[in-house]
Amino acid sequence: MVGGRLRRWKYRLVRSFLYNLPLALAAALWRRLLLRTTFVAITGSNGKTTAKELLAAILASRYCVHKTRSSHNGRQGLIRTILGARPWHRYAVVEIGIEAPGQMWRAAWLARPDLVIITGVAREHSENFPTLESTAAEKARLLGGLRRNGAAILNGDDPHVRLMGNSGKQRCGYFYGSDPSFDLWADNISGAWPERMRLRVHSGEQTYRVTTRFVGAHWASPVLAALLAGRVCGVDLKRSLSVIAHLEPFAARLEPVELAGGAVLIRDEFNGSAGTTRVALEVLRQARARRRIAILRDVTDDDRPAPERLFELGRLAAASADMVILIGPEAHYAARGAHAGGLDSGAVLSFEHARAAASWLRTNTVSGDLILLKGRNRDHLSRIYLDLVTEVRCWLDTCEYRHLCDECSELGPRAPRGSQAGRPEPAGGRA
């Protein structure tokens, strides 16, 4: 108990304004001294981490590149990313996330980007951004931080982002999406599990076909964003496509991992918004598997009362899965929705704690099962996955740590379970 309190106070101190102010000033000064380093800033309601990883890999095929670590895209993560850049880095790819009004202009002032990528506008942090218009207005402030003659890479399929092309001080805006009038566009997008996403990419009169390692057709948007940004930065499109074809999904973003018994777990527990949950459940619905299992707790950015919100979550899960595992003290509301959606009592399981759900999975899944692990960051459902491959020593009900449990030292030494040592290889192997 005492150790938990100390961890909470330490976490709050590190996130405090007074702690970060001197570091922020140092980062702002350091950024202005990095005259030869091109800063690329990526923001958006979804897909920004994957776009960042893809672009960093594309640029690294030709240049020395620095990037945001993991998904540390808040104020502290941005400060550390800037301070970690060095004069020999030709490019710095920074990911910027916001939670409240006023945060984006500070991030733009710190980063002073040469190139901005905006992946999309969706409902997020709804307690601070009640409308899509308010979210879009905050995201657009990043364009105001562009250096002279800067450029923007914009998702033309998103109407809120498309309007940003007429704002800001960028020299020009490049668009990507599904319209042939865009600078880069794609069609023939497919990828129902166990297949990975395939698409046809068009650039002017040239057409390319590419097979990626991503699960779900919705990843076409961040792929196009990275390809277009890479081209603007001087990387040939053919080279970029060859890089992307071999990259695995980023951790906990519809990332498939094969478990010891042959079942496949698709990790998607980092972002638990209602929008991303619908996307993940659709991926599960389209999948071909012996048995499709959805593990859920709750969603964010849905302002309805818990009984109504969870009932709808259970109903949606029933339309996509053969079995639903629900977690939390209010799981019975979601269970009612799953029953209303057509699942019988034997196909709906409820557990109050994640540890009990992990214990059930260890003995009740077999080869051919496809399991979707979907939840909110605050729920730390990553421990369910980790408990299947190693010993987990932390099962706190509440925790202020807002990153993946994979990165948390409080879990203790990782003792492998059975014959699985360490993190399993992503399902399907490497291309």
XYZ file of C-alpha atoms in Angstrom:
431
model
C 0.000 0.000 0.000
C 2.768 2.437 0.955
C 4.712 1.549 -2.172
C 1.627 2.264 -4.280
C 1.202 5.710 -2.697
C 4.855 6.550 -3.294
C 4.568 5.549 -6.938
C 1.481 7.734 -7.359
C 3.161 10.787 -5.807
C 6.284 10.239 -7.906
C 4.184 10.006 -11.047
C 2.314 13.221 -10.187
C 5.568 15.053 -9.498
C 7.053 14.077 -12.836
C 3.900 15.296 -14.597
C 3.706 18.584 -12.683
C 4.143 21.973 -14.358
C 6.947 23.167 -12.070
C 8.932 19.973 -12.683
C 8.656 20.322 -16.457
C 9.021 24.100 -16.869
C 12.864 24.217 -16.741
C 13.051 21.206 -19.053
C 10.586 22.824 -21.450
C 12.664 26.006 -21.660
C 15.799 23.942 -22.252
C 14.018 21.948 -24.972
C 12.787 25.123 -26.688
C 16.315 26.533 -26.757
C 17.831 23.243 -27.934
C 15.266 22.947 -30.729
C 16.244 26.385 -32.040
C 19.902 25.383 -32.095
C 19.231 22.290 -34.232
C 19.347 24.226 -37.478
C 20.139 21.248 -39.703
C 17.600 18.855 -38.227
C 14.210 18.748 -39.946
C 11.412 18.257 -37.427
C 8.319 16.353 -38.534
C 5.387 16.653 -36.098
C 2.518 14.154 -36.254
C -0.836 14.588 -34.549
C -4.363 13.272 -34.967
C -7.063 11.437 -33.081
C -5.906 8.052 -34.335
C -3.070 6.429 -36.238
C -0.367 8.895 -35.200
C 1.870 6.361 -33.423
C 1.781 3.970 -36.370
C 2.360 6.813 -38.840
C 5.313 7.952 -36.721
C 6.865 4.492 -36.645
C 6.344 3.996 -40.380
C 7.800 7.374 -41.333
C 10.781 6.987 -39.011
C 11.574 3.615 -40.613
C 11.224 5.060 -44.119
C 13.519 8.002 -43.368
C 15.999 5.751 -41.547
C 16.522 3.847 -44.800
C 18.453 6.893 -46.053
C 19.126 9.250 -43.152
C 20.025 9.385 -39.469
C 16.680 9.689 -37.648
C 15.473 10.432 -34.125
C 11.888 9.740 -33.025
C 9.470 9.786 -30.112
C 9.908 6.723 -27.922
C 6.932 4.382 -27.828
C 3.734 6.459 -27.450
C 5.148 9.095 -25.114
C 3.435 11.922 -26.967
C 2.434 14.178 -24.069
C 4.241 17.267 -22.845
C 6.932 15.356 -21.014
C 7.443 12.956 -23.917
C 7.793 15.839 -26.379
C 10.349 17.570 -24.148
C 12.423 14.409 -23.842
C 12.233 13.760 -27.574
C 13.529 17.234 -28.404
C 16.295 17.043 -25.813
C 17.287 13.635 -27.201
C 17.795 14.949 -30.736
C 21.389 15.549 -31.855
C 22.901 17.736 -34.601
C 23.752 14.659 -36.668
C 20.096 13.618 -36.840
C 18.870 14.622 -40.287
C 15.246 14.157 -39.218
C 13.383 14.129 -35.916
C 9.915 12.572 -36.048
C 7.863 13.680 -33.061
C 4.410 12.488 -32.067
C 2.156 15.019 -30.347
C -0.922 14.141 -28.321
C -3.208 16.514 -26.448
C -5.814 16.130 -23.726
C -7.106 19.678 -23.173
C -7.458 23.042 -24.942
C -4.315 25.159 -25.010
C -1.867 22.264 -25.089
C -1.294 22.244 -28.839
C 0.024 25.777 -29.170
C 2.594 25.035 -26.448
C 3.619 21.857 -28.256
C 3.860 23.748 -31.551
C 6.021 26.423 -29.901
C 8.340 23.758 -28.508
C 8.672 21.652 -31.663
C 8.629 24.398 -34.325
C 8.062 21.732 -37.008
C 9.192 21.962 -40.616
C 6.578 19.413 -41.665
C 3.234 18.635 -40.018
C 1.151 15.479 -40.507
C -2.477 15.420 -39.337
C -3.973 11.928 -39.520
C -7.590 12.656 -38.638
C -10.134 14.103 -36.251
C -12.342 11.850 -34.163
C -14.071 11.949 -30.811
C -11.435 11.901 -28.044
C -11.050 13.425 -24.589
C -14.696 14.380 -24.882
C -14.745 15.868 -21.387
C -12.509 18.660 -22.736
C -13.474 18.624 -26.420
C -17.274 18.253 -26.599
C -17.465 18.509 -30.417
C -15.428 17.396 -33.399
C -15.086 21.043 -34.363
C -13.390 21.875 -31.058
C -11.018 18.928 -31.490
C -10.202 19.985 -35.053
C -9.559 23.585 -33.996
C -7.040 22.435 -31.388
C -5.280 20.062 -33.795
C -5.047 22.819 -36.422
C -3.006 24.975 -34.032
C -0.032 22.764 -34.809
C -0.011 24.262 -38.307
C 0.448 27.682 -36.738
C 3.770 26.536 -35.308
C 5.244 25.658 -38.699
C 8.521 27.309 -39.583
C 8.600 29.557 -42.626
C 8.050 27.605 -45.849
C 6.882 24.596 -43.880
C 4.510 22.060 -45.403
C 1.550 19.985 -44.237
C 0.552 16.391 -44.982
C -3.218 16.131 -44.532
C -5.782 13.343 -44.583
C -8.022 14.455 -47.429
C -10.676 11.856 -46.590
C -11.367 13.594 -43.272
C -13.512 16.714 -43.895
C -12.232 18.458 -40.753
C -8.607 17.901 -41.761
C -9.227 18.850 -45.367
C -10.393 22.301 -44.262
C -7.064 22.826 -42.500
C -5.361 23.002 -45.894
C -6.595 26.571 -46.192
C -5.281 27.622 -42.782
C -1.904 27.963 -41.109
C 1.244 29.365 -42.649
C 2.420 26.302 -44.535
C 3.883 26.864 -47.962
C 1.732 24.100 -49.362
C -0.447 21.242 -48.319
C -0.233 17.693 -49.601
C -3.247 15.415 -49.409
C -3.604 11.661 -49.180
C -6.631 9.379 -49.080
C -8.948 7.639 -51.525
C -9.631 10.408 -54.059
C -7.673 10.297 -57.344
C -7.224 14.076 -57.099
C -4.990 13.688 -54.020
C -1.195 13.701 -54.170
C -1.167 10.055 -53.047
C -4.190 7.782 -52.984
C -5.060 4.128 -52.617
C -7.759 1.677 -53.622
C -8.326 -2.096 -53.641
C -7.736 -2.164 -49.883
C -8.332 -5.519 -48.208
C -7.119 -7.587 -45.291
C -9.428 -9.906 -43.339
C -7.517 -12.052 -40.832
C -5.516 -14.260 -41.302
C -4.572 -12.125 -44.294
C -2.756 -8.846 -43.747
C -3.663 -5.519 -45.299
C -3.100 -5.175 -49.019
C -3.593 -2.056 -51.087
C -2.883 -0.439 -54.406
C -1.093 2.913 -54.158
C -1.266 5.579 -56.878
C 1.162 8.452 -57.397
C 0.460 10.397 -60.575
C 0.486 7.902 -63.428
C 2.334 5.261 -61.420
C 0.632 2.424 -59.552
C 2.158 0.133 -56.927
C 0.821 -2.930 -55.149
C 1.952 -3.640 -51.604
C 1.219 -6.224 -48.930
C 1.772 -4.996 -45.381
C 1.949 -6.787 -42.027
C -0.979 -4.829 -40.577
C -4.306 -6.286 -39.474
C -7.324 -4.440 -40.858
C -7.952 -2.227 -43.877
C -8.214 0.944 -41.762
C -4.406 1.117 -41.496
C -4.277 2.378 -45.085
C -4.552 5.973 -43.830
C -1.370 6.080 -41.668
C 0.452 4.063 -44.339
C -0.379 6.679 -46.966
C 0.563 9.496 -44.579
C 4.011 7.998 -44.024
C 4.554 7.268 -47.727
C 3.626 10.812 -48.771
C 5.738 12.395 -46.032
C 8.655 10.189 -46.999
C 8.345 11.317 -50.598
C 8.236 14.985 -49.556
C 11.417 14.342 -47.532
C 13.203 12.868 -50.521
C 12.747 9.104 -50.159
C 11.774 7.292 -53.330
C 8.312 5.727 -53.164
C 9.569 2.298 -54.221
C 12.096 2.295 -51.404
C 9.399 3.379 -48.921
C 7.057 0.614 -50.042
C 9.749 -2.023 -49.583
C 10.375 -0.734 -46.038
C 6.694 -0.735 -45.090
C 6.124 -4.232 -46.449
C 8.357 -5.673 -43.707
C 7.256 -3.645 -40.673
C 5.233 -5.356 -37.952
C 2.247 -3.687 -36.236
C 3.172 -1.439 -33.347
C 2.694 -2.769 -29.801
C -0.952 -2.968 -28.689
C -2.283 -1.487 -31.960
C -4.050 -4.525 -33.374
C -0.800 -6.416 -32.881
C -1.173 -10.197 -33.315
C 0.946 -12.461 -31.131
C 0.886 -16.247 -31.117
C 0.431 -17.895 -27.734
C 1.955 -21.161 -26.557
C -1.088 -23.295 -27.345
C -1.435 -21.990 -30.892
C -4.140 -19.395 -30.244
C -3.549 -15.868 -31.557
C -4.090 -12.823 -29.354
C -4.625 -9.472 -31.076
C -3.469 -6.770 -28.693
C -5.358 -3.485 -29.020
C -5.484 -2.333 -25.423
C -3.701 1.007 -25.649
C -6.529 3.220 -26.923
C -9.981 2.338 -25.619
C -12.047 5.040 -27.299
C -15.495 4.116 -28.553
C -14.400 4.746 -32.143
C -11.336 2.494 -32.056
C -13.370 -0.175 -30.258
C -15.870 -0.264 -33.103
C -13.006 -0.584 -35.599
C -11.365 -3.413 -33.640
C -14.645 -5.307 -33.310
C -15.210 -4.966 -37.050
C -11.761 -6.463 -37.676
C -12.750 -9.365 -35.411
C -16.093 -9.775 -37.174
C -14.434 -10.093 -40.570
C -11.764 -12.513 -39.331
C -11.726 -16.216 -40.186
C -10.946 -18.318 -37.120
C -12.060 -21.440 -35.281
C -13.460 -19.290 -32.476
C -13.458 -15.503 -32.119
C -13.182 -14.208 -28.567
C -13.486 -10.559 -27.481
C -12.089 -9.372 -24.131
C -13.539 -6.012 -23.110
C -13.958 -3.755 -20.108
C -15.202 -0.267 -21.024
C -14.695 2.549 -23.528
C -13.804 6.226 -23.376
C -15.351 9.167 -25.244
C -18.899 7.919 -24.802
C -20.840 10.220 -22.491
C -23.802 7.927 -21.928
C -24.415 6.508 -18.426
C -22.479 3.314 -17.683
C -25.485 0.947 -17.917
C -26.428 2.247 -21.359
C -22.835 2.524 -22.613
C -21.829 -0.961 -21.504
C -25.040 -2.536 -22.757
C -24.266 -1.178 -26.217
C -20.665 -2.400 -25.934
C -21.878 -5.924 -25.175
C -24.362 -5.819 -28.029
C -21.672 -4.730 -30.500
C -19.328 -7.449 -29.236
C -21.987 -10.106 -29.743
C -22.233 -9.125 -33.423
C -18.494 -9.689 -33.899
C -17.475 -12.547 -31.585
C -18.410 -16.130 -30.810
C -17.523 -15.567 -27.156
C -17.261 -12.419 -25.047
C -15.221 -12.043 -21.860
C -16.201 -8.978 -19.838
C -14.172 -7.462 -17.005
C -15.017 -5.094 -14.184
C -17.560 -4.562 -11.394
C -20.129 -3.296 -13.930
C -19.574 -6.089 -16.450
C -23.127 -7.354 -15.906
C -24.452 -4.411 -17.949
C -22.325 -5.448 -20.928
C -23.327 -9.079 -20.385
C -26.978 -8.110 -20.788
C -26.126 -6.398 -24.056
C -24.257 -9.475 -25.288
C -27.233 -11.680 -24.469
C -29.532 -9.216 -26.261
C -27.152 -9.409 -29.234
C -27.730 -13.143 -29.553
C -25.042 -14.870 -27.461
C -26.185 -17.543 -25.045
C -25.098 -17.698 -21.398
C -22.245 -20.122 -22.095
C -20.658 -17.682 -24.550
C -20.627 -14.705 -22.160
C -18.227 -14.698 -19.199
C -17.851 -11.942 -16.606
C -14.894 -11.412 -14.266
C -14.490 -8.629 -11.758
C -10.691 -8.549 -12.097
C -8.341 -8.939 -15.071
C -6.312 -11.571 -13.229
C -9.257 -13.969 -13.192
C -9.756 -13.477 -16.933
C -6.074 -14.244 -17.562
C -6.349 -17.410 -15.478
C -9.341 -18.587 -17.520
C -7.531 -17.943 -20.804
C -4.507 -19.980 -19.772
C -6.553 -23.173 -19.607
C -9.438 -22.628 -22.015
C -7.970 -21.515 -25.342
C -6.756 -23.818 -28.089
C -5.082 -23.607 -31.476
C -7.245 -21.763 -33.968
C -8.757 -19.337 -31.459
C -8.500 -15.640 -32.274
C -8.669 -13.392 -29.198
C -9.140 -9.619 -29.319
C -7.841 -7.813 -26.225
C -9.415 -4.347 -26.233
C -9.521 -1.844 -23.399
C -8.726 1.579 -22.036
C -5.187 2.570 -21.185
C -6.159 3.161 -17.556
C -7.387 -0.439 -17.179
C -3.938 -1.912 -17.928
C -5.352 -4.965 -19.636
C -1.867 -5.591 -21.034
C -1.357 -7.648 -17.885
C -3.741 -10.254 -19.297
C -1.441 -10.760 -22.265
C 1.709 -10.589 -20.164
C 0.330 -13.133 -17.703
C -0.054 -15.616 -20.550
C 3.655 -15.509 -21.366
C 5.370 -14.541 -18.116
C 4.764 -14.077 -14.415
C 2.998 -10.806 -13.551
C 3.521 -9.487 -10.030
C 1.410 -6.331 -10.136
C -2.388 -6.541 -10.180
C -3.275 -3.124 -8.740
C -6.905 -2.156 -9.286
C -5.964 1.512 -9.817
C -2.769 2.884 -11.322
C -1.879 6.334 -12.659
C 0.721 5.021 -15.101
C -0.600 5.821 -18.577
C 1.670 3.765 -20.786
C 1.790 0.087 -21.664
C 2.456 -2.286 -18.783
C 5.227 -3.757 -20.960
C 7.308 -0.694 -20.044
C 6.549 -0.721 -16.311
C 9.303 -1.787 -13.916
C 6.755 -2.532 -11.177
C 5.845 -5.829 -12.826
C 9.124 -7.226 -11.546
C 11.536 -9.623 -13.272
C 9.912 -11.441 -16.174
C 9.978 -15.160 -15.421
C 8.760 -17.018 -18.538
C 5.841 -19.411 -18.222
C 6.343 -22.916 -19.534
C 8.489 -23.104 -22.641
C 7.807 -19.541 -23.787
C 10.771 -17.335 -23.012
C 10.103 -13.631 -23.366
C 7.833 -11.949 -25.864
C 6.419 -14.263 -28.520
C 6.967 -13.662 -32.210
C 4.117 -11.770 -33.935
C 1.704 -14.239 -35.516
C 2.577 -15.145 -39.035
C 6.295 -14.568 -38.545
C 8.224 -11.845 -40.298
C 7.947 -11.121 -43.984
